[in-house]
Short mmCIF file of C-alpha atoms in Angstrom, two decimals:
data_model
loop_
_atom_site.label_atom_id
_atom_site.label_comp_id
_atom_site.label_asym_id
_atom_site.label_seq_id
_atom_site.Cartn_x
_atom_site.Cartn_y
_atom_site.Cartn_z
CA MET A 1 5.78 9.28 35.80
CA THR A 2 2.11 8.34 36.29
CA LEU A 3 1.56 8.29 32.53
CA ARG A 4 4.60 6.04 32.10
CA LEU A 5 3.29 3.61 34.71
CA VAL A 6 -0.08 3.59 32.99
CA ARG A 7 1.62 2.85 29.66
CA ILE A 8 3.66 -0.01 31.15
CA PHE A 9 0.52 -1.52 32.67
CA TRP A 10 -1.30 -1.10 29.34
CA VAL A 11 1.50 -2.87 27.42
CA VAL A 12 1.59 -5.72 29.96
CA THR A 13 -2.20 -6.04 29.61
CA ARG A 14 -2.25 -5.74 25.83
CA TYR A 15 0.31 -8.52 25.33
CA ARG A 16 -0.91 -10.59 28.31
CA LEU A 17 2.59 -10.94 29.79
CA ASP A 18 0.97 -12.38 32.92
CA THR A 19 0.64 -15.67 31.01
CA LEU A 20 4.45 -16.02 31.03
CA ILE A 21 4.49 -16.31 34.84
CA PRO A 22 4.55 -19.94 36.03
CA LEU A 23 1.64 -19.99 38.49
CA ASP A 24 2.68 -23.29 40.09
CA ARG A 25 5.92 -21.69 41.37
CA LEU A 26 4.25 -18.74 43.08
CA PRO A 27 3.14 -18.52 46.71
CA LEU A 28 -0.56 -19.18 47.15
CA PRO A 29 -1.58 -15.50 47.77
CA LEU A 30 0.12 -14.32 44.57
CA ARG A 31 -1.29 -17.27 42.66
CA LEU A 32 -4.83 -16.39 43.75
CA LEU A 33 -4.22 -12.72 42.94
CA LEU A 34 -3.23 -13.55 39.37
CA ILE A 35 -6.03 -16.07 38.89
CA LEU A 36 -8.64 -13.52 40.03
CA SER A 37 -6.98 -10.61 38.18
CA PRO A 38 -9.08 -8.67 35.62
CA LEU A 39 -6.17 -9.20 33.18
CA ARG A 40 -7.51 -12.67 32.49
CA LEU A 41 -10.56 -11.11 30.83
CA VAL A 42 -8.34 -9.67 28.04
CA PRO A 43 -8.03 -12.08 25.06
CA ILE A 44 -4.56 -13.46 24.35
CA GLY A 45 -4.89 -13.41 20.57
CA GLN A 46 -3.14 -15.49 17.92
CA ARG A 47 0.45 -14.44 18.63
CA SER A 48 2.80 -16.85 20.37
CA ARG A 49 4.08 -16.10 23.87
CA SER A 50 7.60 -15.37 22.59
CA GLU A 51 6.35 -12.88 19.98
CA ARG A 52 4.16 -11.15 22.57
CA LEU A 53 7.15 -10.77 24.90
CA ARG A 54 9.34 -9.33 22.15
CA LEU A 55 6.68 -6.88 20.99
CA ALA A 56 6.05 -5.76 24.57
CA LEU A 57 9.76 -5.06 25.18
CA GLU A 58 9.96 -3.12 21.90
CA ALA A 59 6.89 -1.08 22.86
CA LEU A 60 8.30 -0.24 26.29
CA GLY A 61 11.49 1.32 24.95
CA PRO A 62 15.29 1.05 25.01
CA ILE A 63 15.84 0.04 28.64
CA PHE A 64 13.47 -2.90 28.27
CA VAL A 65 14.97 -3.80 24.88
CA LYS A 66 18.43 -3.87 26.50
CA PHE A 67 17.07 -6.25 29.10
CA GLY A 68 15.67 -8.48 26.34
CA GLN A 69 19.01 -8.43 24.53
CA MET A 70 20.77 -9.70 27.64
CA LEU A 71 18.14 -12.42 28.12
CA SER A 72 18.57 -13.54 24.51
CA THR A 73 22.13 -14.70 25.26
CA ARG A 74 20.95 -17.02 28.07
CA ARG A 75 19.57 -19.89 26.03
CA ASP A 76 20.25 -22.22 28.95
CA LEU A 77 17.80 -20.30 31.16
CA LEU A 78 15.06 -19.66 28.57
CA PRO A 79 12.79 -21.89 26.48
CA LYS A 80 14.04 -22.18 22.89
CA ASP A 81 11.11 -20.29 21.34
CA ILE A 82 11.60 -17.26 23.63
CA ALA A 83 15.40 -17.21 23.16
CA ASP A 84 15.01 -17.35 19.35
CA GLU A 85 12.46 -14.52 19.34
CA LEU A 86 14.46 -12.28 21.69
CA ARG A 87 17.48 -12.64 19.39
CA ARG A 88 15.63 -10.35 16.99
CA LEU A 89 16.04 -7.52 19.51
CA GLN A 90 19.77 -7.50 18.85
CA ASP A 91 19.51 -5.83 15.45
CA GLN A 92 15.89 -6.07 14.26
CA VAL A 93 14.15 -3.45 16.39
CA PRO A 94 11.58 -1.56 14.25
CA PRO A 95 13.45 1.35 12.56
CA PHE A 96 12.49 4.99 12.50
CA PRO A 97 11.74 6.51 9.04
CA GLY A 98 14.58 7.14 6.59
CA GLU A 99 13.46 10.76 6.16
CA ALA A 100 14.00 11.35 9.87
CA ALA A 101 17.46 9.76 9.60
CA VAL A 102 18.44 12.04 6.70
CA SER A 103 17.17 15.10 8.58
CA ARG A 104 19.09 14.12 11.72
CA VAL A 105 22.34 13.59 9.77
CA GLU A 106 22.10 16.94 8.01
CA GLU A 107 21.26 18.70 11.27
CA GLU A 108 24.23 17.14 13.11
CA LEU A 109 26.75 17.64 10.29
CA GLU A 110 25.42 21.11 9.36
CA MET A 111 25.71 20.25 5.66
CA SER A 112 23.62 18.59 3.01
CA LEU A 113 23.72 14.83 2.55
CA THR A 114 25.28 15.16 -0.93
CA GLU A 115 28.11 17.26 0.49
CA ALA A 116 28.91 14.64 3.12
CA PHE A 117 28.46 11.42 1.12
CA ALA A 118 28.66 10.24 -2.45
CA ARG A 119 25.87 7.78 -1.64
CA PHE A 120 23.56 7.32 1.36
CA ASP A 121 21.07 4.46 1.69
CA SER A 122 17.94 5.70 3.49
CA THR A 123 16.91 2.10 4.25
CA PRO A 124 18.72 1.05 7.44
CA LEU A 125 21.10 -1.89 7.54
CA ALA A 126 20.17 -2.62 11.15
CA SER A 127 18.11 -1.03 13.87
CA ALA A 128 18.69 -1.31 17.61
CA SER A 129 17.15 0.12 20.76
CA ILE A 130 19.00 3.44 20.82
CA ALA A 131 20.28 3.96 17.26
CA GLN A 132 20.12 2.59 13.75
CA VAL A 133 22.75 2.14 11.04
CA HIS A 134 22.71 3.16 7.36
CA ALA A 135 25.15 2.23 4.61
CA ALA A 136 26.95 5.05 2.80
CA THR A 137 29.93 5.78 0.55
CA LEU A 138 32.36 8.65 1.02
CA HIS A 139 33.47 10.84 -1.87
CA SER A 140 36.84 9.04 -1.61
CA GLY A 141 35.07 5.79 -2.50
CA GLU A 142 35.41 4.24 0.97
CA GLU A 143 32.41 2.23 2.18
CA VAL A 144 31.19 3.32 5.60
CA VAL A 145 28.22 2.92 7.93
CA VAL A 146 26.44 5.86 9.56
CA LYS A 147 25.07 5.37 13.05
CA ILE A 148 22.23 7.72 14.04
CA ILE A 149 20.67 8.22 17.48
CA ARG A 150 16.88 7.75 17.54
CA PRO A 151 14.97 11.07 17.75
CA GLY A 152 13.33 11.70 21.14
CA ILE A 153 14.96 8.69 22.77
CA GLU A 154 16.49 10.66 25.66
CA ARG A 155 13.10 11.76 27.04
CA VAL A 156 11.78 8.17 27.14
CA MET A 157 14.97 6.92 28.79
CA ARG A 158 14.78 9.58 31.51
CA GLN A 159 11.21 8.54 32.30
CA ASP A 160 12.26 4.90 32.59
CA MET A 161 15.25 5.78 34.77
CA ALA A 162 13.02 7.84 37.07
CA LEU A 163 10.79 4.77 37.40
CA MET A 164 13.80 2.56 38.15
CA TYR A 165 14.96 5.01 40.83
CA ARG A 166 11.55 4.87 42.45
CA VAL A 167 11.62 1.07 42.50
CA ALA A 168 15.20 1.13 43.86
CA ARG A 169 14.18 3.47 46.70
CA LEU A 170 11.34 1.12 47.62
CA LEU A 171 13.76 -1.83 47.59
CA SER A 172 16.14 0.12 49.85
CA LEU A 173 13.47 0.08 52.54
CA VAL A 174 13.57 -3.73 52.62
CA PRO A 175 16.47 -5.02 54.76
CA GLU A 176 16.97 -8.13 52.60
CA ALA A 177 17.17 -6.04 49.41
CA ARG A 178 19.28 -3.23 50.88
CA ARG A 179 22.46 -5.31 50.70
CA LEU A 180 22.07 -5.35 46.90
CA ARG A 181 22.59 -1.56 46.99
CA PRO A 182 19.85 -0.94 44.39
CA LEU A 183 20.29 2.85 44.25
CA GLU A 184 24.00 2.60 43.48
CA VAL A 185 23.41 -0.09 40.86
CA VAL A 186 20.74 2.01 39.13
CA ARG A 187 23.00 5.08 39.31
CA ASP A 188 25.84 3.21 37.61
CA TYR A 189 23.48 1.77 34.99
CA GLU A 190 22.12 5.26 34.29
CA ALA A 191 25.61 6.69 33.69
CA THR A 192 26.48 3.79 31.40
CA LEU A 193 23.21 3.94 29.46
CA PHE A 194 23.29 7.67 28.85
CA ASP A 195 26.88 7.43 27.64
CA GLU A 196 25.43 5.54 24.67
CA LEU A 197 23.58 8.69 23.61
CA ASP A 198 26.90 10.47 22.98
CA LEU A 199 28.42 8.93 19.86
CA HIS A 200 31.57 10.99 20.37
CA LYS A 201 32.26 8.83 23.43
CA GLU A 202 31.48 5.64 21.51
CA ALA A 203 33.86 6.72 18.75
CA ALA A 204 36.60 7.40 21.31
CA ASN A 205 35.98 4.00 22.93
CA THR A 206 36.19 2.33 19.52
CA SER A 207 39.51 4.03 18.74
CA GLN A 208 40.92 2.94 22.11
CA LEU A 209 39.82 -0.67 21.60
CA LYS A 210 41.27 -0.68 18.08
CA ARG A 211 44.59 0.63 19.43
CA ASN A 212 44.63 -2.07 22.13
CA PHE A 213 44.23 -4.85 19.51
CA LYS A 214 46.30 -3.33 16.71
CA ASP A 215 47.48 -6.11 14.33
CA SER A 216 45.97 -8.73 16.65
CA PRO A 217 44.81 -12.05 15.14
CA LEU A 218 42.15 -12.24 17.86
CA LEU A 219 40.05 -9.13 17.26
CA TYR A 220 39.52 -6.53 14.56
CA VAL A 221 37.86 -3.17 15.30
CA PRO A 222 36.69 -0.97 12.37
CA ALA A 223 38.15 2.54 12.13
CA ILE A 224 36.26 5.76 12.90
CA HIS A 225 35.93 8.51 10.28
CA TRP A 226 36.34 11.48 12.63
CA PRO A 227 35.60 14.41 10.23
CA LEU A 228 31.94 13.29 9.95
CA THR A 229 31.42 12.13 13.55
CA ARG A 230 29.27 14.17 15.91
CA ARG A 231 27.39 13.64 19.19
CA GLY A 232 24.33 12.23 17.42
CA VAL A 233 25.99 10.75 14.30
CA MET A 234 29.02 8.47 13.92
CA VAL A 235 30.67 7.39 10.66
CA GLN A 236 32.69 4.16 10.76
CA GLU A 237 34.45 1.80 8.37
CA ARG A 238 32.06 -0.80 6.98
CA ILE A 239 32.92 -4.40 7.79
CA HIS A 240 31.85 -7.61 6.07
CA GLY A 241 31.65 -10.54 8.44
CA ILE A 242 29.46 -13.40 9.56
CA PRO A 243 27.21 -12.73 12.58
CA VAL A 244 28.57 -14.79 15.45
CA ALA A 245 25.11 -16.24 16.09
CA ASP A 246 24.84 -17.56 12.49
CA LEU A 247 26.20 -21.02 13.23
CA ALA A 248 25.08 -22.39 9.86
CA ALA A 249 27.23 -19.85 7.97
CA LEU A 250 30.18 -20.41 10.30
CA GLU A 251 29.99 -24.16 9.84
CA ALA A 252 29.53 -23.75 6.06
CA GLN A 253 32.92 -22.03 5.78
CA GLY A 254 34.51 -24.66 8.03
CA THR A 255 35.17 -22.41 11.03
CA ASP A 256 37.05 -23.99 13.92
CA LEU A 257 34.34 -23.33 16.53
CA LYS A 258 36.42 -24.66 19.42
CA LYS A 259 39.23 -22.23 18.64
CA LEU A 260 36.72 -19.44 18.06
CA ALA A 261 35.15 -20.01 21.50
CA GLU A 262 38.55 -20.18 23.21
CA ARG A 263 39.61 -16.94 21.53
CA GLY A 264 36.45 -15.27 22.77
CA VAL A 265 37.42 -16.14 26.35
CA GLU A 266 41.00 -14.97 25.74
CA ILE A 267 39.77 -11.65 24.31
CA PHE A 268 37.62 -11.06 27.37
CA PHE A 269 40.41 -11.71 29.87
CA THR A 270 42.87 -9.70 27.78
CA GLN A 271 40.54 -6.71 27.84
CA VAL A 272 39.86 -6.99 31.57
CA PHE A 273 43.36 -7.69 32.87
CA ARG A 274 45.91 -6.57 30.27
CA ASP A 275 44.15 -3.43 29.02
CA ASN A 276 41.69 -2.72 31.86
CA PHE A 277 39.26 -1.61 29.15
CA PHE A 278 36.56 -4.08 28.15
CA HIS A 279 33.66 -4.08 25.71
CA ALA A 280 30.67 -4.40 28.06
CA ASP A 281 27.88 -4.91 25.49
CA MET A 282 29.00 -8.16 23.91
CA HIS A 283 25.67 -9.56 22.79
CA PRO A 284 25.72 -11.47 19.47
CA GLY A 285 24.33 -8.49 17.53
CA ASN A 286 27.61 -6.64 18.14
CA ILE A 287 30.01 -9.50 17.33
CA PHE A 288 30.99 -10.79 13.87
CA VAL A 289 33.53 -13.29 12.59
CA ALA A 290 35.86 -12.38 9.72
CA GLU A 291 35.24 -14.19 6.44
CA GLY A 292 37.90 -16.31 4.82
CA LYS A 293 39.76 -17.34 8.00
CA PRO A 294 38.02 -20.56 9.05
CA GLN A 295 41.05 -22.18 10.76
CA ASP A 296 42.38 -18.93 12.22
CA PRO A 297 39.09 -17.24 13.19
CA GLN A 298 39.12 -13.56 14.05
CA TYR A 299 36.36 -11.64 15.81
CA ILE A 300 35.09 -8.25 14.68
CA ALA A 301 33.60 -6.01 17.37
CA ILE A 302 31.27 -3.06 16.82
CA ASP A 303 29.12 -0.82 19.06
CA CYS A 304 31.52 0.21 21.82
CA GLY A 305 28.98 2.50 23.48
CA ILE A 306 29.29 0.63 26.78
CA VAL A 307 32.79 -0.10 28.04
CA GLY A 308 34.06 -0.84 31.51
CA SER A 309 37.24 -0.63 33.54
CA LEU A 310 38.32 -1.60 37.05
CA THR A 311 40.64 -0.12 39.62
CA ARG A 312 43.94 -1.92 40.14
CA GLU A 313 42.60 -3.14 43.49
CA ASP A 314 39.49 -4.59 41.82
CA GLN A 315 41.65 -6.24 39.15
CA ASP A 316 43.83 -7.91 41.77
CA TYR A 317 40.80 -8.89 43.85
CA LEU A 318 39.01 -10.41 40.85
CA ALA A 319 42.05 -12.32 39.61
CA ARG A 320 42.88 -13.70 43.06
CA ASN A 321 39.25 -14.75 43.56
CA LEU A 322 39.05 -16.52 40.20
CA LEU A 323 42.34 -18.31 40.77
CA ALA A 324 41.16 -19.36 44.22
CA PHE A 325 37.99 -20.75 42.59
CA PHE A 326 40.06 -22.60 39.97
CA HIS A 327 42.19 -24.14 42.73
CA GLN A 328 39.03 -24.83 44.77
CA ASP A 329 40.56 -22.85 47.64
CA TYR A 330 37.30 -21.63 49.14
CA TYR A 331 38.93 -20.46 52.35
CA GLU A 332 41.02 -18.03 50.27
CA VAL A 333 37.84 -16.80 48.55
CA ALA A 334 36.21 -16.22 51.95
CA ALA A 335 39.33 -14.49 53.30
CA LEU A 336 39.45 -12.17 50.27
CA HIS A 337 35.81 -11.20 50.77
CA ILE A 338 36.38 -10.48 54.46
CA GLU A 339 39.60 -8.58 53.73
CA SER A 340 37.82 -6.35 51.22
CA GLY A 341 34.94 -5.63 53.61
CA TRP A 342 32.31 -7.02 51.25
CA VAL A 343 30.70 -9.21 53.89
CA GLY A 344 29.27 -8.34 57.27
CA GLU A 345 31.49 -7.61 60.24
CA GLY A 346 32.33 -10.61 62.39
CA THR A 347 32.00 -13.11 59.54
CA ARG A 348 33.94 -16.29 60.28
CA ALA A 349 36.08 -17.31 57.31
CA ASN A 350 35.62 -21.06 57.81
CA GLU A 351 31.79 -20.79 57.87
CA PHE A 352 31.77 -18.54 54.81
CA ALA A 353 34.16 -20.90 52.99
CA ALA A 354 31.89 -23.86 53.72
CA ALA A 355 28.90 -21.98 52.29
CA ILE A 356 30.81 -21.03 49.12
CA ARG A 357 32.04 -24.61 48.73
CA ALA A 358 28.48 -25.92 48.79
CA VAL A 359 27.55 -23.54 45.96
CA CYS A 360 30.63 -23.72 43.73
CA GLU A 361 31.97 -27.25 44.11
CA PRO A 362 29.39 -28.79 41.73
CA ILE A 363 30.34 -26.48 38.84
CA LEU A 364 34.11 -26.88 38.69
CA GLU A 365 35.90 -29.24 36.31
CA LYS A 366 32.85 -29.52 34.07
CA PRO A 367 32.35 -28.46 30.45
CA LEU A 368 30.53 -25.20 29.92
CA LYS A 369 27.40 -26.99 28.69
CA ASP A 370 26.98 -28.49 32.16
CA ILE A 371 27.50 -25.22 34.03
CA SER A 372 24.67 -22.75 34.63
CA PHE A 373 25.92 -19.44 35.90
CA GLY A 374 22.30 -18.57 36.57
CA GLN A 375 22.12 -21.35 39.15
CA VAL A 376 25.50 -20.35 40.56
CA LEU A 377 24.44 -16.72 40.95
CA LEU A 378 21.22 -17.81 42.61
CA GLY A 379 23.18 -19.91 45.09
CA LEU A 380 25.63 -17.08 45.74
CA PHE A 381 22.79 -14.66 46.41
CA GLN A 382 21.39 -17.09 48.96
CA THR A 383 24.81 -17.28 50.56
CA ALA A 384 25.07 -13.49 50.43
CA ARG A 385 21.78 -13.15 52.30
CA ARG A 386 23.16 -15.29 55.09
CA PHE A 387 26.46 -13.41 55.41
CA HIS A 388 25.13 -9.92 54.55
CA MET A 389 27.27 -9.64 51.44
CA GLU A 390 26.76 -6.43 49.44
CA VAL A 391 26.60 -6.12 45.66
CA GLN A 392 29.54 -4.11 44.32
CA PRO A 393 28.23 -1.66 41.68
CA GLN A 394 31.65 -1.30 40.04
CA LEU A 395 31.49 -5.00 39.08
CA VAL A 396 27.93 -5.01 37.71
CA LEU A 397 29.11 -4.33 34.12
CA LEU A 398 31.71 -7.06 34.42
CA GLN A 399 29.09 -9.53 35.67
CA LYS A 400 26.81 -8.61 32.76
CA THR A 401 29.69 -9.12 30.31
CA LEU A 402 30.48 -12.50 31.84
CA LEU A 403 26.87 -13.55 31.31
CA ASN A 404 27.11 -12.49 27.65
CA ILE A 405 30.38 -14.40 27.24
CA GLU A 406 28.82 -17.50 28.72
CA GLY A 407 25.82 -17.26 26.41
CA LEU A 408 28.09 -16.77 23.40
CA GLY A 409 30.28 -19.72 24.40
CA ARG A 410 27.25 -21.99 24.74
CA GLN A 411 26.16 -21.17 21.20
CA LEU A 412 29.58 -21.64 19.60
CA TYR A 413 31.04 -24.65 21.39
CA PRO A 414 29.00 -26.11 24.26
CA ASP A 415 31.90 -28.35 25.38
CA LEU A 416 34.23 -25.42 26.01
CA ASP A 417 35.78 -25.63 29.47
CA LEU A 418 35.79 -21.98 30.53
CA TRP A 419 37.89 -22.69 33.63
CA SER A 420 40.77 -24.52 31.95
CA THR A 421 40.83 -21.86 29.21
CA ALA A 422 40.99 -18.94 31.63
CA LYS A 423 43.19 -20.44 34.36
CA PRO A 424 46.56 -20.36 32.50
CA TYR A 425 45.92 -16.79 31.38
CA LEU A 426 45.17 -15.59 34.91
CA GLU A 427 48.15 -17.43 36.41
CA ARG A 428 50.44 -15.85 33.82
CA TRP A 429 48.94 -12.40 34.46
CA MET A 430 49.33 -12.68 38.23
CA LYS A 431 52.92 -13.88 37.83
CA GLU A 432 53.72 -10.92 35.60
CA ARG A 433 51.91 -8.54 37.92
CA ALA A 434 53.54 -9.71 41.16
CA GLY A 435 56.91 -10.84 39.79
CA PRO A 436 60.07 -8.93 38.78
CA ARG A 437 58.56 -7.91 35.47
CA GLY A 438 55.54 -6.40 37.19
CA PHE A 439 57.81 -4.58 39.63
CA LEU A 440 59.89 -3.11 36.79
CA GLU A 441 56.75 -2.08 34.89
CA SER A 442 55.40 -0.36 37.99
CA LEU A 443 58.75 1.36 38.53
CA LYS A 444 58.82 2.54 34.90
CA ARG A 445 55.26 3.79 35.18
CA GLN A 446 56.04 5.77 38.33
CA ALA A 447 59.55 6.88 37.30
CA PRO A 448 58.54 10.27 35.80
CA GLU A 449 56.64 11.23 38.96
CA LEU A 450 59.45 9.99 41.21
CA THR A 451 62.01 11.90 39.11
CA ARG A 452 59.95 15.06 39.41
CA GLN A 453 59.61 14.71 43.18
CA LEU A 454 63.22 13.66 43.89
CA PRO A 455 64.70 17.22 44.09
CA GLU A 456 61.88 18.17 46.45
CA LEU A 457 62.49 15.31 48.89
CA PRO A 458 64.83 17.27 51.27
CA VAL A 459 62.33 20.14 51.44
CA LEU A 460 59.44 17.72 51.92
CA ALA A 461 61.36 15.88 54.65
CA HIS A 462 62.18 19.17 56.44
CA GLN A 463 58.52 20.24 56.18
CA ALA A 464 57.37 16.87 57.55
CA LEU A 465 59.78 17.06 60.50
CA THR A 466 58.78 20.66 61.18
CA GLN A 467 55.12 19.67 61.11
CA VAL A 468 55.77 16.76 63.49
CA GLU A 469 57.59 19.10 65.90
CA ALA A 470 54.80 21.70 65.67
CA GLU A 471 52.20 19.03 66.37
CA ARG A 472 54.24 17.78 69.36
CA GLN A 473 54.46 21.29 70.79
CA GLN A 474 50.77 21.85 70.18
CA ARG A 475 49.92 18.61 72.00
CA ARG A 476 52.15 19.73 74.91
CA ARG A 477 50.41 23.12 75.07
CA GLN A 478 47.03 21.40 74.98
CA SER A 479 48.14 19.07 77.79
CA ASP A 480 49.36 22.03 79.90
CA ALA A 481 46.08 23.87 79.27
CA LEU A 482 44.04 20.83 80.34
CA ALA A 483 46.11 20.44 83.50
CA GLY A 484 45.55 24.14 84.30
CA MET A 485 41.83 23.77 83.76
CA ARG A 486 41.76 20.75 86.11
CA ARG A 487 43.64 22.72 88.83
CA HIS A 488 41.29 25.67 88.37
CA LEU A 489 38.22 23.45 88.66
CA LYS A 490 39.67 21.78 91.76
CA HIS A 491 40.27 25.16 93.45
CA ALA A 492 36.82 26.35 92.40
CA ALA A 493 35.25 23.22 93.92
CA ARG A 494 37.08 23.78 97.20
CA GLY A 495 36.00 27.45 97.25
CA ALA A 496 32.41 26.46 96.63
CA ARG A 497 32.49 24.01 99.54
CA ARG A 498 33.95 26.69 101.88
CA LEU A 499 31.30 29.15 100.72
CA ARG A 500 28.48 26.69 101.39
CA PHE A 501 29.90 25.86 104.87
CA GLY A 502 30.25 29.58 105.74
CA VAL A 503 26.70 30.32 104.64
CA LEU A 504 25.47 27.41 106.74
CA LEU A 505 27.36 28.63 109.84
CA LEU A 506 26.08 32.20 109.36
CA ALA A 507 22.54 30.94 109.04
CA LEU A 508 22.92 28.88 112.20
CA ALA A 509 24.34 31.86 114.10
CA LEU A 510 21.50 34.17 113.07
CA ALA A 511 18.84 31.57 113.79
CA TRP A 512 20.43 30.11 116.94
CA GLN A 513 17.94 31.47 119.53
CA PRO A 514 14.79 30.58 117.54
CA LEU A 515 16.27 27.15 116.80
CA LEU A 516 16.91 26.48 120.51
CA ASN A 517 13.31 27.41 121.38
CA TRP A 518 12.06 25.17 118.53
CA ALA A 519 14.38 22.30 119.50
CA GLY A 520 13.15 22.35 123.09
CA GLN A 521 9.65 21.58 121.86
CA GLN A 522 10.60 18.67 119.43
CA PRO A 523 11.00 14.95 120.14
CA TRP A 524 14.46 13.41 119.64
CA PRO A 525 13.74 11.68 116.22
CA VAL A 526 12.93 15.07 114.62
CA LEU A 527 16.10 16.59 116.09
CA ALA A 528 18.19 13.65 114.80
CA ALA A 529 16.74 14.02 111.28
CA ALA A 530 17.45 17.77 111.28
CA ALA A 531 21.04 17.23 112.41
CA LEU A 532 21.61 14.57 109.72
CA GLY A 533 20.22 16.88 107.03
CA ALA A 534 22.51 19.72 108.15
CA LEU A 535 25.54 17.38 108.02
CA LEU A 536 24.68 16.13 104.50
CA LEU A 537 24.20 19.71 103.26
CA ALA A 538 27.56 20.75 104.69
CA TRP A 539 29.31 17.66 103.18
CA HIS A 540 27.80 18.25 99.70
#
């Protein structure tokens, strides 16, 4: 851990990342600390600030590269030069040697490369933070790509996660940060990130997503070649498409960018609400557009290592919240938060609604180019601090995906109105979910279980009634026992009082003559005090 911290500090120093911090926005103590820091003695060099940031993230490893990938989609929040440079992290991370890739493939498949493939290109097609991809041809003639996990990546990731846990524990000690539930968020991120190291899981996710969008004009998912897929190696159908971030190529083939952007939103909501299975790593490096369909554009999705799903309760909660936002019904939003227990006890719905209105009212009914989710989230966090709202870890992946969708929409068609595109879909989904069709679907889904349990209902009813009667009798026995204990304690108390009174009388009888002699020699106040003490003792 100490060595990792030293390395992080060395990388920050080497690339002078402190120069990216806007000093004028910092409090005076931090500003003075940075101005007087020894870091300023290190030369900046000839590289631009954006290149230094990218190289630093690459040097720090996969977790930091993932962070840079997410930032690269937020061109509205970043200067253009930094956003352009961070885009290279999506598929241009420095590769590991081809010899190591060949060795890893043969080790995983337990066969020689010539047995597995008719052709294998040792030069990678693309290289990302956790794996890289090589082109190959099967003996059947089918073109495929081979995805290979980076050697030694798990050890580096565990070091970074241990560091993140340490930071999260420190944040948990701060009352203002505790509501963000940093430990739970890091725990969820860890589970998601390490799932990417198992390509069997990614292959299964890909197959599920392909099945969900079978014959769909919206999305195409390449098929998995299962006989040559292992935990560290995955073989998949090769696709030929235009990277979604290559606007020049999309415009050159006459792509309907408005329709493409709208279909991206529809795909997202379809995955979240219809399938409850969504691609949660939708940065531009994982999204392509099919060639030859400019007026009927179709997406192609790859890299399903990170997927998400919600409980039925979370689905309903999310849909009702979004619809309430679309209808500008902030009181309903506040009531839903209070009902779910996500805000502090005793929160008044009208006050919470007023706070949400102040944050969200400016963003509605505007084109996407005029909406900054970054500013909205900042405002919501400020509201959350006031009402003690807690971050829900199960929605962190969904929030990240929404940020990616927003960034993608800004690049494709800045005038896209996300709200008007999503609102009809959500209204239709809620109607189907809560209406007769939803009821019938729920009945059909539960019918096998109900059919299985139906013959057992009389027995279950008899057992329930028997249990109720047994509990009633047990409560009666407990009540009788308590009453007996109270009577016993009452008798015992009376016996104790009689015993004390008898002992007092016996003591007086035995000491009567000495007491009379003593009393004859005492003044009346002493005798009165002694008599009062004897009476109190007898009464107690």
